[in-house]
Amino acid sequence: MTEQQIQSKRIKELEAEGYYVLKLIKTNKNGIPDLLAIPPGCDVLFSEIKKPNGKLTKLQEYRLKELKNHGCKTEVYKGVGL
């Protein structure tokens, strides 16, 4: 089994257990593990950053709604007043 196949298997297992799973590809921290598994109703905040006049894409709107429905906190931060 390749590492990618093992990872896909683990993602399916975690999602079947109710986790919202993200595969981390590029982060601001080196050495971060491959997957982030968030349990329902957790206290995680997802912050989408936009310029003051920036708009969400349809996909971003969908993902924010999906995360809210999973019980996560979300925000669109526009940095107004900085």
mmCIF file of C-alpha atoms in Angstrom:
data_model
loop_
_atom_site.group_PDB
_atom_site.id
_atom_site.type_symbol
_atom_site.label_atom_id
_atom_site.label_comp_id
_atom_site.label_asym_id
_atom_site.label_seq_id
_atom_site.Cartn_x
_atom_site.Cartn_y
_atom_site.Cartn_z
ATOM 1 C CA MET A 1 0.000 0.000 0.000
ATOM 2 C CA THR A 2 1.320 3.459 -0.838
ATOM 3 C CA GLU A 3 1.282 6.296 1.683
ATOM 4 C CA GLN A 4 -1.426 8.010 -0.407
ATOM 5 C CA GLN A 5 -3.615 4.866 -0.252
ATOM 6 C CA ILE A 6 -3.098 4.611 3.508
ATOM 7 C CA GLN A 7 -3.992 8.283 3.875
ATOM 8 C CA SER A 8 -7.190 7.869 1.804
ATOM 9 C CA LYS A 9 -8.163 4.888 3.963
ATOM 10 C CA ARG A 10 -7.626 6.917 7.146
ATOM 11 C CA ILE A 11 -9.641 9.864 5.798
ATOM 12 C CA LYS A 12 -12.583 7.548 5.078
ATOM 13 C CA GLU A 13 -12.320 5.978 8.547
ATOM 14 C CA LEU A 14 -12.272 9.366 10.291
ATOM 15 C CA GLU A 15 -15.176 10.723 8.225
ATOM 16 C CA ALA A 16 -17.180 7.581 9.027
ATOM 17 C CA GLU A 17 -16.568 8.377 12.722
ATOM 18 C CA GLY A 18 -18.059 11.877 12.211
ATOM 19 C CA TYR A 19 -14.905 13.954 11.832
ATOM 20 C CA TYR A 20 -14.542 16.791 9.320
ATOM 21 C CA VAL A 21 -11.179 15.932 7.745
ATOM 22 C CA LEU A 22 -8.787 18.314 6.001
ATOM 23 C CA LYS A 23 -5.665 17.224 4.150
ATOM 24 C CA LEU A 24 -3.050 19.868 4.824
ATOM 25 C CA ILE A 25 -0.883 20.538 1.794
ATOM 26 C CA LYS A 26 0.912 23.772 2.557
ATOM 27 C CA THR A 27 0.958 25.464 5.943
ATOM 28 C CA ASN A 28 2.879 28.248 7.625
ATOM 29 C CA LYS A 29 4.492 25.672 9.943
ATOM 30 C CA ASN A 30 6.956 23.029 8.782
ATOM 31 C CA GLY A 31 6.427 19.469 9.986
ATOM 32 C CA ILE A 32 2.659 19.755 10.518
ATOM 33 C CA PRO A 33 0.927 16.343 10.160
ATOM 34 C CA ASP A 34 -0.881 15.468 6.928
ATOM 35 C CA LEU A 35 -4.448 15.457 8.245
ATOM 36 C CA LEU A 36 -6.560 17.619 10.506
ATOM 37 C CA ALA A 37 -9.596 15.771 11.948
ATOM 38 C CA ILE A 38 -12.155 18.035 13.617
ATOM 39 C CA PRO A 39 -14.858 16.508 15.817
ATOM 40 C CA PRO A 40 -18.423 17.873 15.611
ATOM 41 C CA GLY A 41 -19.183 20.822 17.871
ATOM 42 C CA CYS A 42 -15.544 21.671 18.510
ATOM 43 C CA ASP A 43 -14.193 25.090 19.387
ATOM 44 C CA VAL A 44 -12.124 25.623 16.217
ATOM 45 C CA LEU A 45 -12.258 28.946 14.379
ATOM 46 C CA PHE A 46 -11.789 29.087 10.605
ATOM 47 C CA SER A 47 -10.936 32.603 9.445
ATOM 48 C CA GLU A 48 -11.254 33.550 5.762
ATOM 49 C CA ILE A 49 -9.191 36.679 5.074
ATOM 50 C CA LYS A 50 -10.391 39.238 2.531
ATOM 51 C CA LYS A 51 -9.544 42.789 1.561
ATOM 52 C CA PRO A 52 -12.153 45.331 2.782
ATOM 53 C CA ASN A 53 -13.954 45.146 -0.573
ATOM 54 C CA GLY A 54 -13.181 41.460 -1.187
ATOM 55 C CA LYS A 55 -15.915 38.920 -1.857
ATOM 56 C CA LEU A 56 -16.195 35.238 -1.119
ATOM 57 C CA THR A 57 -16.228 32.789 -3.992
ATOM 58 C CA LYS A 58 -19.133 30.343 -4.212
ATOM 59 C CA LEU A 59 -16.783 27.567 -3.088
ATOM 60 C CA GLN A 60 -15.657 29.616 -0.065
ATOM 61 C CA GLU A 61 -19.282 30.296 0.855
ATOM 62 C CA TYR A 62 -20.016 26.570 0.559
ATOM 63 C CA ARG A 63 -17.036 25.576 2.721
ATOM 64 C CA LEU A 64 -17.865 28.130 5.429
ATOM 65 C CA LYS A 65 -21.456 26.860 5.535
ATOM 66 C CA GLU A 66 -20.236 23.259 5.643
ATOM 67 C CA LEU A 67 -17.931 24.071 8.570
ATOM 68 C CA LYS A 68 -20.706 25.943 10.434
ATOM 69 C CA ASN A 69 -23.035 22.976 9.931
ATOM 70 C CA HIS A 70 -20.331 20.796 11.467
ATOM 71 C CA GLY A 71 -20.367 23.029 14.562
ATOM 72 C CA CYS A 72 -17.177 25.006 13.891
ATOM 73 C CA LYS A 73 -16.833 28.756 14.288
ATOM 74 C CA THR A 74 -16.208 30.704 11.079
ATOM 75 C CA GLU A 75 -15.554 34.317 10.197
ATOM 76 C CA VAL A 76 -14.749 36.490 7.225
ATOM 77 C CA TYR A 77 -12.089 38.894 8.433
ATOM 78 C CA LYS A 78 -11.627 42.040 6.370
ATOM 79 C CA GLY A 79 -9.146 43.889 8.556
ATOM 80 C CA VAL A 80 -11.233 47.078 8.621
ATOM 81 C CA GLY A 81 -9.773 49.687 10.923
ATOM 82 C CA LEU A 82 -6.176 48.507 10.684
#
